[in-house]
C-alpha positions as a Markdown table, in Angstrom:
| # | Residue | x | y | z |
|---|---|---|---|---|
| 1 | Met | 66.4 | 226.3 | 102.6 |
| 2 | Lys | 66.3 | 222.7 | 101.0 |
| 3 | Lys | 62.8 | 223.6 | 100.0 |
| 4 | Ile | 64.7 | 227.2 | 98.4 |
| 5 | Leu | 67.2 | 225.4 | 96.6 |
| 6 | Phe | 64.8 | 223.1 | 95.2 |
| 7 | Leu | 62.2 | 226.2 | 94.2 |
| 8 | Leu | 65.6 | 227.7 | 92.7 |
| 9 | Thr | 66.6 | 224.4 | 90.5 |
| 10 | Val | 63.6 | 224.1 | 89.2 |
| 11 | Trp | 63.1 | 227.7 | 88.0 |
| 12 | Thr | 66.6 | 227.3 | 86.5 |
| 13 | Gly | 65.3 | 224.5 | 84.7 |
| 14 | Val | 61.9 | 225.8 | 83.0 |
| 15 | Ser | 63.8 | 228.4 | 82.2 |
| 16 | Leu | 66.5 | 227.4 | 80.3 |
| 17 | Ala | 63.9 | 224.8 | 78.6 |
| 18 | Ala | 62.3 | 228.0 | 78.1 |
| 19 | Gln | 65.4 | 229.4 | 76.4 |
| 20 | Glu | 65.8 | 226.2 | 74.6 |
| 21 | Ser | 62.1 | 226.0 | 73.1 |
| 22 | Val | 62.4 | 229.4 | 71.7 |
| 23 | Asp | 65.8 | 229.0 | 70.3 |
| 24 | Arg | 64.7 | 225.7 | 68.4 |
| 25 | Ala | 61.7 | 228.0 | 67.2 |
| 26 | Leu | 63.7 | 230.8 | 65.8 |
| 27 | Ala | 65.9 | 228.0 | 64.4 |
| 28 | Ser | 62.8 | 226.8 | 62.4 |
| 29 | Ile | 61.7 | 229.7 | 60.8 |
| 30 | Glu | 64.7 | 230.5 | 60.0 |
| 31 | Ala | 65.2 | 227.6 | 57.7 |
| 32 | Asn | 61.5 | 228.2 | 56.5 |
| 33 | Asn | 61.0 | 231.1 | 56.5 |
| 34 | Thr | 59.7 | 232.1 | 53.1 |
| 35 | Thr | 60.7 | 236.0 | 53.4 |
| 36 | Leu | 64.5 | 234.4 | 54.3 |
| 37 | Lys | 64.6 | 232.6 | 51.3 |
| 38 | Ala | 64.0 | 235.0 | 48.7 |
| 39 | Leu | 66.2 | 237.3 | 50.2 |
| 40 | Arg | 68.8 | 235.0 | 50.0 |
| 41 | Glu | 68.3 | 233.8 | 46.4 |
| 42 | Gly | 68.0 | 238.1 | 46.1 |
| 43 | Val | 71.4 | 238.0 | 47.4 |
| 44 | Glu | 73.0 | 235.3 | 45.0 |
| 45 | Ala | 71.2 | 236.9 | 42.4 |
| 46 | Gln | 73.1 | 240.9 | 42.9 |
| 47 | Lys | 76.6 | 238.9 | 43.7 |
| 48 | Leu | 76.1 | 237.4 | 39.8 |
| 49 | Glu | 75.3 | 240.4 | 38.5 |
| 50 | Asn | 77.8 | 243.0 | 40.2 |
| 51 | Arg | 80.8 | 240.4 | 38.9 |
| 52 | Thr | 78.9 | 241.1 | 35.8 |
| 53 | Gly | 81.1 | 243.3 | 32.9 |
| 54 | Ile | 84.3 | 243.2 | 35.0 |
| 55 | Phe | 86.3 | 241.9 | 32.3 |
| 56 | Leu | 87.9 | 242.5 | 29.5 |
| 57 | Glu | 85.7 | 243.6 | 26.2 |
| 58 | Asn | 85.2 | 240.8 | 24.1 |
| 59 | Pro | 87.7 | 240.1 | 20.9 |
| 60 | Glu | 86.6 | 241.6 | 17.9 |
| 61 | Phe | 86.6 | 239.8 | 14.6 |
| 62 | Gly | 86.7 | 241.6 | 10.8 |
| 63 | Phe | 86.5 | 240.0 | 7.9 |
| 64 | Asn | 86.1 | 241.6 | 4.4 |
| 65 | Tyr | 85.8 | 241.3 | 1.1 |
| 66 | Leu | 85.2 | 243.6 | -1.9 |
| 67 | Trp | 85.0 | 242.9 | -5.5 |
| 68 | Gly | 87.3 | 245.4 | -7.4 |
| 69 | Thr | 86.2 | 247.6 | -10.5 |
| 70 | Pro | 86.9 | 247.0 | -13.4 |
| 71 | Gly | 87.4 | 243.3 | -12.6 |
| 72 | Asn | 90.8 | 242.9 | -13.6 |
| 73 | Ile | 92.1 | 244.8 | -10.5 |
| 74 | Gly | 90.6 | 241.3 | -8.9 |
| 75 | Asn | 88.9 | 241.5 | -5.1 |
| 76 | Arg | 90.6 | 242.7 | -2.0 |
| 77 | Thr | 90.2 | 240.3 | 0.9 |
| 78 | Asp | 90.3 | 241.7 | 4.4 |
| 79 | Val | 90.7 | 239.6 | 7.8 |
| 80 | Ser | 91.0 | 241.3 | 11.8 |
| 81 | Ile | 91.4 | 240.8 | 15.0 |
| 82 | Ser | 91.6 | 242.9 | 17.9 |
| 83 | Gln | 91.0 | 243.5 | 21.9 |
| 84 | Lys | 90.8 | 246.4 | 24.0 |
| 85 | Phe | 92.7 | 247.2 | 27.0 |
| 86 | Asp | 91.9 | 248.9 | 29.6 |
| 87 | Val | 93.7 | 250.1 | 33.1 |
| 88 | Ala | 90.7 | 249.8 | 35.4 |
| 89 | Thr | 90.2 | 246.2 | 34.4 |
| 90 | Leu | 94.0 | 245.5 | 33.9 |
| 91 | Ser | 94.8 | 247.0 | 38.1 |
| 92 | Gly | 91.6 | 244.4 | 39.5 |
| 93 | Leu | 89.6 | 248.0 | 40.0 |
| 94 | Lys | 86.5 | 246.3 | 38.4 |
| 95 | Ser | 86.7 | 243.5 | 40.5 |
| 96 | Arg | 87.1 | 244.8 | 43.9 |
| 97 | Val | 84.4 | 247.1 | 43.3 |
| 98 | Ala | 82.1 | 244.0 | 42.8 |
| 99 | Glu | 83.6 | 242.2 | 46.1 |
| 100 | Gly | 82.5 | 245.1 | 48.4 |
| 101 | Gln | 79.3 | 245.0 | 46.9 |
| 102 | Asn | 78.6 | 241.3 | 47.2 |
| 103 | Arg | 79.8 | 241.6 | 51.2 |
| 104 | Leu | 77.4 | 244.7 | 50.6 |
| 105 | Ala | 74.6 | 242.3 | 49.8 |
| 106 | Glu | 75.6 | 240.2 | 52.8 |
| 107 | Trp | 75.5 | 242.5 | 54.8 |
| 108 | Gln | 71.7 | 243.6 | 53.8 |
| 109 | Tyr | 70.3 | 239.9 | 54.0 |
| 110 | Leu | 71.8 | 239.9 | 57.7 |
| 111 | Ser | 69.9 | 242.9 | 58.6 |
| 112 | Gly | 66.7 | 241.9 | 56.5 |
| 113 | Arg | 67.4 | 238.1 | 59.0 |
| 114 | Met | 67.9 | 239.8 | 62.2 |
| 115 | Glu | 64.5 | 242.1 | 61.1 |
| 116 | Ile | 62.3 | 238.9 | 60.9 |
| 117 | Leu | 64.2 | 236.7 | 63.6 |
| 118 | Leu | 63.2 | 239.7 | 66.4 |
| 119 | Glu | 59.7 | 239.9 | 65.0 |
| 120 | Ala | 59.3 | 235.9 | 65.8 |
| 121 | Arg | 61.2 | 236.2 | 68.7 |
| 122 | Gln | 58.6 | 239.4 | 70.1 |
| 123 | Tyr | 56.3 | 236.6 | 69.1 |
| 124 | Cys | 57.0 | 234.0 | 71.3 |
| 125 | Leu | 57.8 | 236.3 | 74.4 |
| 126 | Asp | 54.2 | 237.1 | 74.0 |
| 127 | Leu | 52.9 | 233.4 | 73.3 |
| 128 | Ile | 54.9 | 232.8 | 76.4 |
| 129 | Tyr | 53.3 | 235.7 | 78.5 |
| 130 | Phe | 49.9 | 234.0 | 77.3 |
| 131 | Asn | 50.7 | 230.1 | 78.1 |
| 132 | Ala | 51.4 | 231.7 | 82.0 |
| 133 | Leu | 48.2 | 233.9 | 81.8 |
| 134 | Arg | 46.4 | 231.1 | 81.2 |
| 135 | Arg | 47.5 | 228.9 | 83.7 |
| 136 | Glu | 46.5 | 231.3 | 86.0 |
| 137 | Met | 43.3 | 231.8 | 84.3 |
| 138 | Glu | 42.9 | 228.2 | 84.6 |
| 139 | Met | 43.1 | 228.0 | 88.5 |
| 140 | Arg | 41.2 | 231.0 | 88.9 |
| 141 | Leu | 38.0 | 229.1 | 86.9 |
| 142 | Asp | 38.8 | 226.7 | 89.2 |
| 143 | His | 37.8 | 228.6 | 92.1 |
| 144 | Ala | 35.4 | 230.8 | 90.3 |
| 145 | Ala | 33.9 | 227.6 | 89.2 |
| 146 | Thr | 34.2 | 226.2 | 92.8 |
| 147 | Ile | 32.4 | 228.8 | 94.5 |
| 148 | Ala | 29.5 | 229.1 | 91.5 |
| 149 | Glu | 28.8 | 225.6 | 92.6 |
| 150 | Ala | 28.5 | 226.0 | 96.4 |
| 151 | Tyr | 26.1 | 229.1 | 96.4 |
| 152 | Ala | 24.5 | 227.6 | 94.0 |
| 153 | Arg | 23.8 | 225.1 | 96.2 |
| 154 | Met | 23.0 | 227.3 | 99.5 |
| 155 | Leu | 20.8 | 229.0 | 97.1 |
| 156 | Gln | 18.5 | 225.7 | 96.5 |
| 157 | Gln | 18.9 | 225.8 | 100.5 |
| 158 | Gly | 17.8 | 229.7 | 101.7 |
| 159 | Asp | 20.6 | 230.3 | 103.1 |
| 160 | Ile | 21.7 | 233.1 | 100.9 |
| 161 | Ser | 19.7 | 235.4 | 98.4 |
| 162 | Arg | 19.5 | 235.7 | 94.8 |
| 163 | Leu | 22.2 | 238.5 | 95.1 |
| 164 | Glu | 24.9 | 236.3 | 96.5 |
| 165 | Tyr | 24.3 | 234.2 | 94.5 |
| 166 | Asn | 24.7 | 236.4 | 91.0 |
| 167 | Lys | 28.1 | 237.4 | 92.5 |
| 168 | Ala | 29.2 | 234.4 | 92.6 |
| 169 | Gln | 28.1 | 233.9 | 88.7 |
| 170 | Leu | 29.1 | 236.6 | 87.4 |
| 171 | Asn | 32.5 | 236.4 | 88.9 |
| 172 | Leu | 32.5 | 232.5 | 87.0 |
| 173 | Ser | 31.3 | 234.6 | 84.1 |
| 174 | Thr | 34.3 | 237.2 | 84.3 |
| 175 | Val | 36.9 | 234.3 | 84.3 |
| 176 | Glu | 35.6 | 232.7 | 81.5 |
| 177 | Gly | 35.9 | 235.6 | 79.5 |
| 178 | Glu | 39.3 | 236.1 | 79.8 |
| 179 | Met | 39.7 | 232.0 | 79.0 |
| 180 | Ala | 37.7 | 233.0 | 76.0 |
| 181 | Arg | 39.7 | 236.1 | 75.3 |
| 182 | Ile | 43.8 | 234.0 | 76.0 |
| 183 | Ala | 42.5 | 231.2 | 73.8 |
| 184 | Ile | 42.1 | 234.0 | 71.0 |
| 185 | Glu | 45.0 | 235.9 | 71.6 |
| 186 | Arg | 47.5 | 232.5 | 70.9 |
| 187 | Gly | 45.5 | 231.6 | 68.0 |
| 188 | Ala | 46.3 | 234.9 | 66.3 |
| 189 | Leu | 50.1 | 234.3 | 67.4 |
| 190 | Leu | 50.6 | 230.3 | 66.6 |
| 191 | Ser | 49.0 | 231.8 | 63.6 |
| 192 | Glu | 51.9 | 235.0 | 62.8 |
| 193 | Leu | 55.0 | 231.9 | 63.5 |
| 194 | Lys | 53.1 | 230.1 | 61.8 |
| 195 | Lys | 53.0 | 232.0 | 58.8 |
| 196 | Leu | 56.7 | 232.9 | 59.5 |
| 197 | Asn | 57.9 | 229.2 | 59.6 |
| 198 | Gly | 56.7 | 228.7 | 55.9 |
| 199 | Gly | 53.3 | 226.6 | 56.9 |
| 200 | Glu | 54.4 | 225.2 | 59.5 |
| 201 | Asp | 53.3 | 224.5 | 63.0 |
| 202 | Ile | 55.4 | 225.7 | 65.7 |
| 203 | Ala | 54.8 | 224.2 | 69.3 |
| 204 | Leu | 55.5 | 226.5 | 72.4 |
| 205 | Asp | 53.8 | 225.7 | 75.8 |
| 206 | Asp | 56.4 | 227.5 | 77.9 |
| 207 | Val | 55.4 | 229.5 | 80.4 |
| 208 | Arg | 58.7 | 231.1 | 82.1 |
| 209 | Phe | 60.4 | 233.4 | 80.7 |
| 210 | Asp | 64.3 | 232.8 | 80.4 |
| 211 | Glu | 65.9 | 234.2 | 83.3 |
| 212 | Thr | 68.3 | 236.8 | 80.9 |
| 213 | Pro | 72.3 | 237.9 | 81.9 |
| 214 | Phe | 71.4 | 242.1 | 81.6 |
| 215 | Pro | 74.4 | 243.6 | 80.9 |
| 216 | Leu | 75.1 | 246.2 | 83.6 |
| 217 | Asp | 77.3 | 248.4 | 81.6 |
| 218 | Phe | 75.6 | 250.5 | 78.8 |
| 219 | Glu | 78.8 | 251.6 | 76.6 |
| 220 | Glu | 80.9 | 248.3 | 76.7 |
| 221 | Trp | 77.9 | 246.6 | 75.3 |
| 222 | Tyr | 77.2 | 249.3 | 72.7 |
| 223 | Ala | 80.5 | 248.7 | 71.5 |
| 224 | Gln | 80.3 | 245.4 | 71.2 |
| 225 | Ala | 76.6 | 245.7 | 69.3 |
| 226 | Glu | 77.7 | 248.5 | 67.4 |
| 227 | Gln | 80.3 | 246.1 | 65.6 |
| 228 | Arg | 77.7 | 243.6 | 65.0 |
| 229 | Asn | 75.1 | 245.8 | 64.2 |
| 230 | Pro | 74.2 | 244.5 | 60.3 |
| 231 | Val | 72.8 | 247.7 | 59.5 |
| 232 | Leu | 75.4 | 249.4 | 60.4 |
| 233 | Ala | 77.8 | 247.3 | 59.0 |
| 234 | Gly | 76.1 | 247.1 | 55.9 |
| 235 | Leu | 76.8 | 251.4 | 55.7 |
| 236 | Arg | 80.3 | 251.1 | 56.6 |
| 237 | Gln | 80.4 | 248.5 | 53.9 |
| 238 | Glu | 78.6 | 251.0 | 51.6 |
| 239 | Val | 80.9 | 253.6 | 52.2 |
| 240 | Glu | 84.2 | 251.5 | 51.4 |
| 241 | Val | 82.8 | 250.6 | 48.4 |
| 242 | Ser | 82.1 | 254.2 | 47.7 |
| 243 | Arg | 85.4 | 255.1 | 47.8 |
| 244 | Lys | 86.7 | 252.6 | 45.3 |
| 245 | Arg | 84.4 | 253.5 | 42.8 |
| 246 | Val | 86.6 | 256.7 | 43.1 |
| 247 | Ser | 89.1 | 254.8 | 41.7 |
| 248 | Leu | 87.5 | 253.5 | 39.5 |
| 249 | Asn | 85.8 | 255.9 | 38.1 |
| 250 | Arg | 89.5 | 258.3 | 38.2 |
| 251 | Ala | 91.1 | 254.4 | 36.3 |
| 252 | Met | 88.1 | 255.0 | 33.8 |
| 253 | Gly | 89.1 | 258.4 | 32.5 |
| 254 | Leu | 92.6 | 257.1 | 31.3 |
| 255 | Pro | 92.9 | 256.0 | 27.8 |
| 256 | Ser | 92.2 | 252.4 | 26.8 |
| 257 | Phe | 94.3 | 251.1 | 23.9 |
| 258 | Ser | 93.4 | 248.5 | 21.4 |
| 259 | Gly | 95.8 | 245.5 | 19.4 |
| 260 | Gly | 95.8 | 242.9 | 17.5 |
| 261 | Tyr | 96.5 | 241.1 | 14.3 |
| 262 | Met | 95.0 | 242.4 | 10.1 |
| 263 | Ser | 96.0 | 240.7 | 7.1 |
| 264 | Glu | 94.8 | 241.9 | 3.8 |
| 265 | Lys | 95.3 | 240.1 | 0.1 |
| 266 | Ile | 94.9 | 242.3 | -2.8 |
| 267 | Ala | 95.7 | 240.4 | -6.3 |
| 268 | Gly | 98.5 | 238.8 | -5.8 |
| 269 | Glu | 99.4 | 240.6 | -2.8 |
| 270 | His | 99.5 | 239.8 | 0.7 |
| 271 | Phe | 99.7 | 242.3 | 3.3 |
| 272 | Gln | 99.6 | 241.4 | 7.3 |
| 273 | Gly | 101.3 | 243.1 | 10.8 |
| 274 | Val | 100.0 | 244.6 | 13.9 |
| 275 | Thr | 98.0 | 246.8 | 14.8 |
| 276 | Leu | 97.5 | 249.2 | 17.8 |
| 277 | Gly | 95.1 | 251.5 | 18.8 |
| 278 | Val | 94.1 | 254.2 | 21.7 |
| 279 | Thr | 90.7 | 255.8 | 23.2 |
| 280 | Ile | 91.3 | 259.2 | 24.4 |
| 281 | Pro | 88.3 | 259.8 | 26.6 |
| 282 | Leu | 87.3 | 263.3 | 26.0 |
| 283 | Trp | 83.6 | 263.6 | 27.2 |
| 284 | Glu | 82.5 | 259.9 | 28.2 |
| 285 | Asn | 83.7 | 260.1 | 31.8 |
| 286 | Lys | 82.9 | 263.4 | 32.2 |
| 287 | Asn | 81.8 | 264.1 | 35.9 |
| 288 | Arg | 82.0 | 260.6 | 36.8 |
| 289 | Val | 84.5 | 261.2 | 39.4 |
| 290 | Arg | 83.2 | 263.9 | 41.1 |
| 291 | Gln | 79.5 | 262.2 | 41.6 |
| 292 | Ala | 81.9 | 259.1 | 43.1 |
| 293 | Arg | 83.3 | 261.6 | 45.5 |
| 294 | Ala | 79.9 | 263.5 | 46.4 |
| 295 | Ala | 78.9 | 259.5 | 46.8 |
| 296 | Val | 81.1 | 258.7 | 49.4 |
| 297 | Arg | 80.2 | 262.0 | 51.4 |
| 298 | Ala | 76.4 | 261.5 | 51.0 |
| 299 | Ala | 77.6 | 257.5 | 52.2 |
| 300 | Glu | 79.5 | 258.9 | 54.8 |
| 301 | Met | 76.8 | 261.0 | 56.5 |
| 302 | Arg | 74.4 | 258.1 | 55.8 |
| 303 | Ser | 76.5 | 256.2 | 57.8 |
| 304 | Glu | 77.1 | 258.7 | 61.3 |
| 305 | Asp | 73.3 | 259.4 | 61.4 |
| 306 | Ala | 72.2 | 256.2 | 61.3 |
| 307 | Lys | 75.2 | 255.1 | 64.2 |
| 308 | Gln | 73.8 | 258.4 | 66.5 |
| 309 | Gln | 70.6 | 256.4 | 65.9 |
| 310 | Phe | 71.3 | 253.6 | 66.8 |
| 311 | Tyr | 73.5 | 254.6 | 69.9 |
| 312 | Gly | 70.3 | 256.7 | 71.0 |
| 313 | Arg | 67.4 | 254.3 | 70.4 |
| 314 | Leu | 69.5 | 251.3 | 72.6 |
| 315 | Arg | 70.6 | 253.8 | 75.1 |
| 316 | Thr | 66.7 | 254.4 | 75.7 |
| 317 | Leu | 66.0 | 250.9 | 75.3 |
| 318 | Tyr | 68.2 | 250.1 | 77.4 |
| 319 | Asn | 67.0 | 252.2 | 80.5 |
| 320 | Arg | 63.4 | 251.0 | 79.3 |
| 321 | Ala | 64.9 | 247.7 | 80.3 |
| 322 | Ala | 66.6 | 247.8 | 83.3 |
| 323 | Gly | 63.4 | 250.1 | 84.4 |
| 324 | Leu | 61.7 | 247.1 | 83.8 |
| 325 | Lys | 63.2 | 244.1 | 85.1 |
| 326 | Leu | 63.7 | 246.2 | 88.1 |
| 327 | Ser | 59.9 | 247.3 | 88.6 |
| 328 | Ala | 59.3 | 242.7 | 87.6 |
| 329 | Gly | 61.9 | 242.1 | 90.4 |
| 330 | Lys | 59.8 | 244.1 | 93.1 |
| 331 | Tyr | 56.4 | 242.4 | 91.9 |
| 332 | Arg | 58.3 | 239.3 | 92.2 |
| 333 | Ser | 59.4 | 239.4 | 95.5 |
| 334 | Ala | 55.7 | 241.0 | 96.4 |
| 335 | Leu | 54.2 | 238.2 | 95.3 |
| 336 | Ala | 56.7 | 235.6 | 97.1 |
| 337 | Ser | 56.1 | 237.5 | 100.6 |
| 338 | Leu | 52.5 | 239.1 | 100.5 |
| 339 | Asn | 50.7 | 235.8 | 98.1 |
| 340 | Ser | 47.3 | 235.5 | 100.2 |
| 341 | Ala | 45.4 | 233.4 | 97.9 |
| 342 | Asp | 45.1 | 229.9 | 100.9 |
| 343 | Leu | 44.2 | 232.2 | 103.4 |
| 344 | Leu | 41.5 | 234.3 | 101.5 |
| 345 | Lys | 39.5 | 231.0 | 100.6 |
| 346 | Lys | 39.5 | 229.6 | 104.2 |
| 347 | Ala | 38.1 | 232.9 | 105.1 |
| 348 | Leu | 35.4 | 233.1 | 103.0 |
| 349 | Asp | 35.0 | 229.1 | 103.6 |
| 350 | Ala | 34.9 | 230.3 | 107.3 |
| 351 | Gly | 32.7 | 232.7 | 106.9 |
| 352 | Glu | 34.6 | 235.8 | 108.3 |
| 353 | Ile | 34.0 | 237.9 | 104.9 |
| 354 | Ser | 31.5 | 237.9 | 102.6 |
| 355 | Leu | 31.7 | 237.3 | 99.0 |
| 356 | Leu | 32.0 | 240.2 | 97.8 |
| 357 | Asp | 35.1 | 240.9 | 100.3 |
| 358 | Tyr | 36.9 | 238.3 | 98.6 |
| 359 | Ile | 36.1 | 238.7 | 94.9 |
| 360 | Val | 37.6 | 242.5 | 95.5 |
| 361 | Glu | 40.4 | 240.7 | 97.7 |
| 362 | Thr | 41.0 | 238.4 | 95.5 |
| 363 | Gly | 40.7 | 240.9 | 92.5 |
| 364 | Leu | 43.8 | 242.8 | 93.8 |
| 365 | Leu | 46.0 | 239.9 | 93.7 |
| 366 | Tyr | 44.8 | 238.4 | 90.4 |
| 367 | Glu | 45.5 | 242.3 | 89.5 |
| 368 | Thr | 49.4 | 242.1 | 91.0 |
| 369 | Val | 49.9 | 238.9 | 89.3 |
| 370 | Asn | 49.0 | 240.1 | 85.9 |
| 371 | Arg | 50.9 | 243.1 | 86.3 |
| 372 | Thr | 53.9 | 240.7 | 87.1 |
| 373 | Leu | 53.1 | 238.8 | 84.0 |
| 374 | Glu | 53.1 | 242.1 | 81.8 |
| 375 | Thr | 56.3 | 243.7 | 83.3 |
| 376 | Glu | 57.8 | 240.6 | 82.4 |
| 377 | Arg | 57.0 | 240.1 | 79.3 |
| 378 | Asp | 58.1 | 243.9 | 78.7 |
| 379 | Phe | 61.2 | 243.6 | 79.5 |
| 380 | Asn | 62.1 | 240.6 | 77.5 |
| 381 | Arg | 60.1 | 242.6 | 74.8 |
| 382 | Ala | 62.6 | 245.5 | 75.3 |
| 383 | Tyr | 65.8 | 243.7 | 76.1 |
| 384 | Ala | 64.9 | 240.8 | 72.8 |
| 385 | Glu | 64.9 | 244.4 | 71.2 |
| 386 | Leu | 68.2 | 245.7 | 72.4 |
| 387 | Ser | 69.7 | 242.7 | 71.6 |
| 388 | Ala | 68.6 | 241.9 | 68.0 |
| 389 | Val | 72.1 | 242.1 | 66.9 |
| 390 | Met | 73.1 | 238.9 | 68.6 |
| 391 | Leu | 70.0 | 236.9 | 67.0 |
């Protein structure tokens, strides 16, 4: 019982360390990723653009100096200052639309961030898988090398045939080839992580996946995921902005006013006073309100479609992840109770089984180990995609 508790403690500690290592890698990528930096700068630029053009028009200053003919009538001097006022600006509608567009830009940034961090997390999970596979292959390589050396001595002593020797060497070559393939795959994953990390190396040597608290109730979990999904939130924000644009365009169809001061001087005479004007938008804003309403309907349909697509995709991912988690548990249980590697080695050393029988039997065991690691990797990848909105 003490041994079991010790193993559980070690397993939990390794899993937590793996989680912390992956979290550190993701935090580093979020800080150093050049794409995210470019997206952030783009968002700031977009926010400034959204805040452009939401203020009153510039005041207009006019000056006229007119020469009189004939000369005895004198010259004329006009000075005027005027300011235009429109309902859309004075009521704050333009400002509210700009604020909504800024929030939309933030949601779009978070969508890009989620995609990049999900990609990085998938690479980390693949790397943990190949780390674990490499550790397994190192043990297999040690066994294969020991057997190959022993069979080389036995061949020299004439105790075995060349055929048996060749089997041992072939077994060793197979393991060495697999080790080389794993090294190539790990190198590729580390290169991808380095690229995502702004050119800086990432060290991740964990060999265990963290214990994932899988949600038991999909509907309850989905309700939270839907609210946190930046893509859906962005679409909801787009609907809100479109509705505000309807009010804005309706206000743009109202008359605008101008007011100011004017002065006129002619040959000793001076006239001055206030000026008032009104602009009636008869044609300029035609169809803008209808277009804005059509945009609202389009945004609502996009939002509803995205919601349905998101629900269907997450339901599929949830079912797949649940099945993979169950399969991984069965594999682990089978390995814990049916691992006969030591018995097979003792039987081979005692001459109770042939080398071919040993290779076949260990091959079955190794295949189960490989399937276990693959299933655990696939489950964690599926769950990472499922829970990407939590990143």
